[in-house]
Coordinates of C-alpha atoms in Angstrom, one line a residue:
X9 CA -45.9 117.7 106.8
X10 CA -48.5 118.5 104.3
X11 CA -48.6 116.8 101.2
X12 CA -47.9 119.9 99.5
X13 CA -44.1 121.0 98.7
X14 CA -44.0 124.2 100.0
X15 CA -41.3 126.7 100.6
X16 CA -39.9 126.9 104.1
X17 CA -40.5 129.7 106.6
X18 CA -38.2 132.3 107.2
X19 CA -38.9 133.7 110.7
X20 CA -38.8 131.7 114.2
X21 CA -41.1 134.5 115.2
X22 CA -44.7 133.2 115.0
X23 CA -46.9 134.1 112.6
X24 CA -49.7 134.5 115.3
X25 CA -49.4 133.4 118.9
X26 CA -52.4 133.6 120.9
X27 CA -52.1 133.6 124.8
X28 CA -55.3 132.5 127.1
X29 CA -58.0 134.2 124.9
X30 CA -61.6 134.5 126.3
X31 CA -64.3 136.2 124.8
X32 CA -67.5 136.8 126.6
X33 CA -71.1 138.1 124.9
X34 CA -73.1 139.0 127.6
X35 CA -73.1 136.4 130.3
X36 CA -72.0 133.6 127.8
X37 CA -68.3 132.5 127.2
X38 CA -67.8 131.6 123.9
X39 CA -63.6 131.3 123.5
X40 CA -62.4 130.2 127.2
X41 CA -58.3 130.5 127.8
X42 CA -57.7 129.4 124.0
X43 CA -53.5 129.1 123.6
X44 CA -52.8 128.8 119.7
X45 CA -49.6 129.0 117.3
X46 CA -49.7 129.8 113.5
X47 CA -46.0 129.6 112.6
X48 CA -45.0 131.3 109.3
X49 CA -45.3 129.5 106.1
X50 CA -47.8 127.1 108.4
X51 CA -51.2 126.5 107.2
X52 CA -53.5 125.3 110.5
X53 CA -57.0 124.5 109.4
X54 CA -59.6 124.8 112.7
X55 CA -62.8 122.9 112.7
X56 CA -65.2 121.4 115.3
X57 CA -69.1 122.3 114.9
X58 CA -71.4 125.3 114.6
X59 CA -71.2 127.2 117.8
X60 CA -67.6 126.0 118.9
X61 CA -65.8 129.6 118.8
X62 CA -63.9 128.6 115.6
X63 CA -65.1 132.0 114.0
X64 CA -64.9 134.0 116.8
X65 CA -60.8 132.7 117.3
X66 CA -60.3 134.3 113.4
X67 CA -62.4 137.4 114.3
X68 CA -60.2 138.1 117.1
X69 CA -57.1 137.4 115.3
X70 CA -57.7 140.2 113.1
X71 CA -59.4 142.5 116.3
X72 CA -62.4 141.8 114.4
X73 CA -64.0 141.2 117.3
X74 CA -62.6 142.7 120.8
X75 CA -60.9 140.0 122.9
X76 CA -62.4 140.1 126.8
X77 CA -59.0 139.3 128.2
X78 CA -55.6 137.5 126.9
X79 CA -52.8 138.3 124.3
X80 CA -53.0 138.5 120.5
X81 CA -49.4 138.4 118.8
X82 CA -49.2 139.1 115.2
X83 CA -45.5 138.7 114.1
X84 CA -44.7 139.7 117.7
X85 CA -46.6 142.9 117.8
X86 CA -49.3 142.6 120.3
X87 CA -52.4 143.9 118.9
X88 CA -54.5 143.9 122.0
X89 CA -52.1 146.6 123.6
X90 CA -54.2 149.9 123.3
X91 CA -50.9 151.8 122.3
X92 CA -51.0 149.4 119.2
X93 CA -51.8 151.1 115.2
X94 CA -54.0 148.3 114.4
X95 CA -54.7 149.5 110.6
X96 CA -50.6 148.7 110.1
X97 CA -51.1 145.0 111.8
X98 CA -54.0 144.6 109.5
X99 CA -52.1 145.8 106.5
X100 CA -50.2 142.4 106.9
X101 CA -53.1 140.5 106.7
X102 CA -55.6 139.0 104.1
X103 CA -59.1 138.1 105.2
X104 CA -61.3 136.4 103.4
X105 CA -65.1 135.6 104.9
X106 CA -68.0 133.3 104.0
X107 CA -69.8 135.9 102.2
X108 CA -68.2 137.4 99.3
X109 CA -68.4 141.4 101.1
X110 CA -67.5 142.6 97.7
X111 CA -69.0 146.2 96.6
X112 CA -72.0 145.7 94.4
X113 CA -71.7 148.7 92.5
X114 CA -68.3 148.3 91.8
X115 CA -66.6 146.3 88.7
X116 CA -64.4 143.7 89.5
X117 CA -61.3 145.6 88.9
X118 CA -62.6 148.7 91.5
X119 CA -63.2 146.1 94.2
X120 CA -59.3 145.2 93.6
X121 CA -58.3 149.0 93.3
X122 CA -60.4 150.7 96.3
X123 CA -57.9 149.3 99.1
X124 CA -54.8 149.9 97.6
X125 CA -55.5 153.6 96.7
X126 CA -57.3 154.0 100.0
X127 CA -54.8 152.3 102.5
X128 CA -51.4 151.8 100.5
X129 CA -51.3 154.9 99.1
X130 CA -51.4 153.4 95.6
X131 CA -51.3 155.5 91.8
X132 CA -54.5 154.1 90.0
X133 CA -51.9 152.6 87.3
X134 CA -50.1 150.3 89.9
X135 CA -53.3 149.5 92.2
X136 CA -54.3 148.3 88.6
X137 CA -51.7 146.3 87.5
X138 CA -51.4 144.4 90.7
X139 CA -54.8 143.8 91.2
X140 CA -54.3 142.1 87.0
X141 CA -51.9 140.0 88.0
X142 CA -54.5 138.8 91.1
X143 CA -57.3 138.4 88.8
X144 CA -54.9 136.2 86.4
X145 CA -54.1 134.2 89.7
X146 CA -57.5 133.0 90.6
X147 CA -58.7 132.5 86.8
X148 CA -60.5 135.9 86.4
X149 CA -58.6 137.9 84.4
X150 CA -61.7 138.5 81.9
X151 CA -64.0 139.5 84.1
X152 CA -62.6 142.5 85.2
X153 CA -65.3 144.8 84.0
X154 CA -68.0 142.8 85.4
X155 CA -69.6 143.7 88.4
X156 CA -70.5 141.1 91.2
X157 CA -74.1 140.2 90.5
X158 CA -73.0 138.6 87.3
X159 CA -70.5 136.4 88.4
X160 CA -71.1 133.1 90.3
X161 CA -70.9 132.6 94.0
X162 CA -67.5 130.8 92.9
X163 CA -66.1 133.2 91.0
X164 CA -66.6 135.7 93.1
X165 CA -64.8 134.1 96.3
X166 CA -62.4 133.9 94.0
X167 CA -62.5 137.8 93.2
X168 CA -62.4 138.3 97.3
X169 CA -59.3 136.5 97.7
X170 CA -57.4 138.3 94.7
X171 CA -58.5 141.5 96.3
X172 CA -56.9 140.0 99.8
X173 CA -53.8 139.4 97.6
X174 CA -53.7 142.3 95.9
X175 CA -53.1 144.0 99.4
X176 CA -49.7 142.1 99.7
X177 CA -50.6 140.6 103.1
X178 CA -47.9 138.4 104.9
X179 CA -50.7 135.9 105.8
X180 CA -54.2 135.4 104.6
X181 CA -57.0 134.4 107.2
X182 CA -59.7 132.2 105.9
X183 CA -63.7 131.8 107.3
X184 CA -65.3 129.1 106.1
X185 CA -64.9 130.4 102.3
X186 CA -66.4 127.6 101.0
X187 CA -69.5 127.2 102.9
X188 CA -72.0 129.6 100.7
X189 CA -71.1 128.2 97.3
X190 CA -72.7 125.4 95.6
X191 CA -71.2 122.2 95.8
X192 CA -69.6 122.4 92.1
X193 CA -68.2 125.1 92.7
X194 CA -66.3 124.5 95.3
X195 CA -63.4 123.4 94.5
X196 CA -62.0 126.1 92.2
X197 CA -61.9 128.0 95.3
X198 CA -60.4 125.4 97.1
X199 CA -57.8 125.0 94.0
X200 CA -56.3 129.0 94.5
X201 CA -55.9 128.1 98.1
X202 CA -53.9 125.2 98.1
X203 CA -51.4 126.9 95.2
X204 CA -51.5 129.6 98.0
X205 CA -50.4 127.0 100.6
X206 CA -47.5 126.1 97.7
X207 CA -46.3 129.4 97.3
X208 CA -46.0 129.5 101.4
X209 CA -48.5 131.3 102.3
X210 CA -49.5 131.3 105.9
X211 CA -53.0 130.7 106.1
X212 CA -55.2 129.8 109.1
X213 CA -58.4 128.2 107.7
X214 CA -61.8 127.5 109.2
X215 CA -63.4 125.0 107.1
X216 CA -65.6 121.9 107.0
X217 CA -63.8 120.6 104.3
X218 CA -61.9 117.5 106.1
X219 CA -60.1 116.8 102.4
X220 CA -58.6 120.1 102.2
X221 CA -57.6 120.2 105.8
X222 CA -56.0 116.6 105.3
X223 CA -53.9 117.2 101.8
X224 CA -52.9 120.9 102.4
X225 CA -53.3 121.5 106.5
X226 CA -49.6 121.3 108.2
X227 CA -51.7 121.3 111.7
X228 CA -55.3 120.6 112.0
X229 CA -56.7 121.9 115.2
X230 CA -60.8 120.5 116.7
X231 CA -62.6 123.1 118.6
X232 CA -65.6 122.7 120.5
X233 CA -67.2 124.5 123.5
X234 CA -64.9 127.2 123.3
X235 CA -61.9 125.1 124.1
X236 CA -59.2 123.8 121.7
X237 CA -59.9 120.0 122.2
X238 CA -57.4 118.2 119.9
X239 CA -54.7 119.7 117.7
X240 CA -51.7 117.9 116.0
X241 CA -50.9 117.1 112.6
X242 CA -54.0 116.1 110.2
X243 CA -52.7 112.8 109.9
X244 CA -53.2 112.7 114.0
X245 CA -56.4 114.2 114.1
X246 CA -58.3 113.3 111.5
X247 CA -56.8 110.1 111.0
X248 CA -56.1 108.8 115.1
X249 CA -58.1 111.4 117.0
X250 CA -57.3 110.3 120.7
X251 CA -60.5 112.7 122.3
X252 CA -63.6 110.9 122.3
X253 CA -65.3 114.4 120.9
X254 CA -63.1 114.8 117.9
X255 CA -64.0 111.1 117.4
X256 CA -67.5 111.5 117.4
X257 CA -67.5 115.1 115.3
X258 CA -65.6 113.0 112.8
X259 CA -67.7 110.1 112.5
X260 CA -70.4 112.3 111.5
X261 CA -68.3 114.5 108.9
X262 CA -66.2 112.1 107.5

């Protein structure tokens, strides 16, 4: 169990269940058969070095990135079927990437607004006050009028995953959100996420930050070559990896 008390799922239906996943580019094979389980209210935090598919395995969660072959279950709807709305899957869920992707010309509070209007059918007043209460979440609720270029790369992560929130996803899909900020500024980013984790949000996490992954991961999974090498709880892996490649990745990171 994480460290973290947290409320307790709901559902015994998977939050996303992923069923012998390959992706090809080209000639190369970067995911090859990957089998993976994010249950609701879980947070699973994936790591393993550059180049092991970690990325790619978050893309395709959200059809990102088209899977070659294999099954994508997001709360039991299969997103790979063809037959499938995909915008109503992705409705459900919050992504947030390593570069902030928030609209330059925009003010804070219009990056918020734009989606809601735009997807949920939102009045201005209520995209409005929602996105509020997001910006109060992360810490931001003063900055609403500023635009992007005058905020730091922190604060604007944090604006990214208040505009996830402000969507009312049912899970929130993290790439590396930490890994284009400075080092001091890391951990207010790293502070809204584990209150996420508290509140239950399910979150699957791609992340180099071992300390997170230990205090707030409920499973902690090691990629590498496009294969899920190790997975159990973080205590397992981080602390008794039983692979001799998630020993050596960890001797270097830890």
């Amino acid at each position: 169990m994480t460290a973290l008390s947290k409320e307790q799922p709901t559902s015994d239906v998977p939050a996303i269940e992923v069923s012998q996943l390959h992706k090809y580019y080209g000639d190369n094979e970067v995911l090859k058969g990957i089998d993976f389980r994010v249950d609701a209210g879980q947070v699973v935090c994936v790591i393993g070095p550059s180049g092991s598919g970690k990325s790619t395995l978050l893309r395709c969660v959200n059809r990102l990135e088209d899977p070659t072959s294999g099954r994508i279950l997001v709360e039991g709807i299969d997103i790979t079927d063809p037959e499938t709305d995909l915008d109503a899957v992705r409705s459900r869920i919050g992504m947030v990437f390593q570069q902030f992707n928030l609209f330059p010309h925009m003010t804070v509070l219009k990056n918020l607004c734009l989606a809601q209007q735009k997807v949920l059918k939102r009045s201005r007043a209520e995209a409005v006050e929602v996105a509020r209460l997001n910006l109060a979440k992360v810490g931001l609720a003063e900055r609403e009028n500023a635009y992007p270029a005058h905020l730091s790369g922190g604060q604007q992560q944090r604006v990214a995953i208040a505009r996830a929130l402000s969507m009312n996803p049912d899970m929130m899909l993290f790439d590396e959100p930490t890994s284009a900020l400075d080092p001091e500024l890391v951990g207010d980013v790293l502070a809204i996420m584990k209150d996420l984790a508290t509140e239950g949000m399910t979150m699957m996490v791609v992340t180099h930050e071992m300390g997170f992954a230990r205090e707030v991961g409920d499973k902690v999974v090691f990629m590498d070559g496009g294969v899920i090498v190790e997975e159990g709880t973080p205590a397992a892996v981080l602390g008794d990896p039983q692979n001799e490649r998630t020993k050596s990745f960890l001797s270097k990171v830890l």
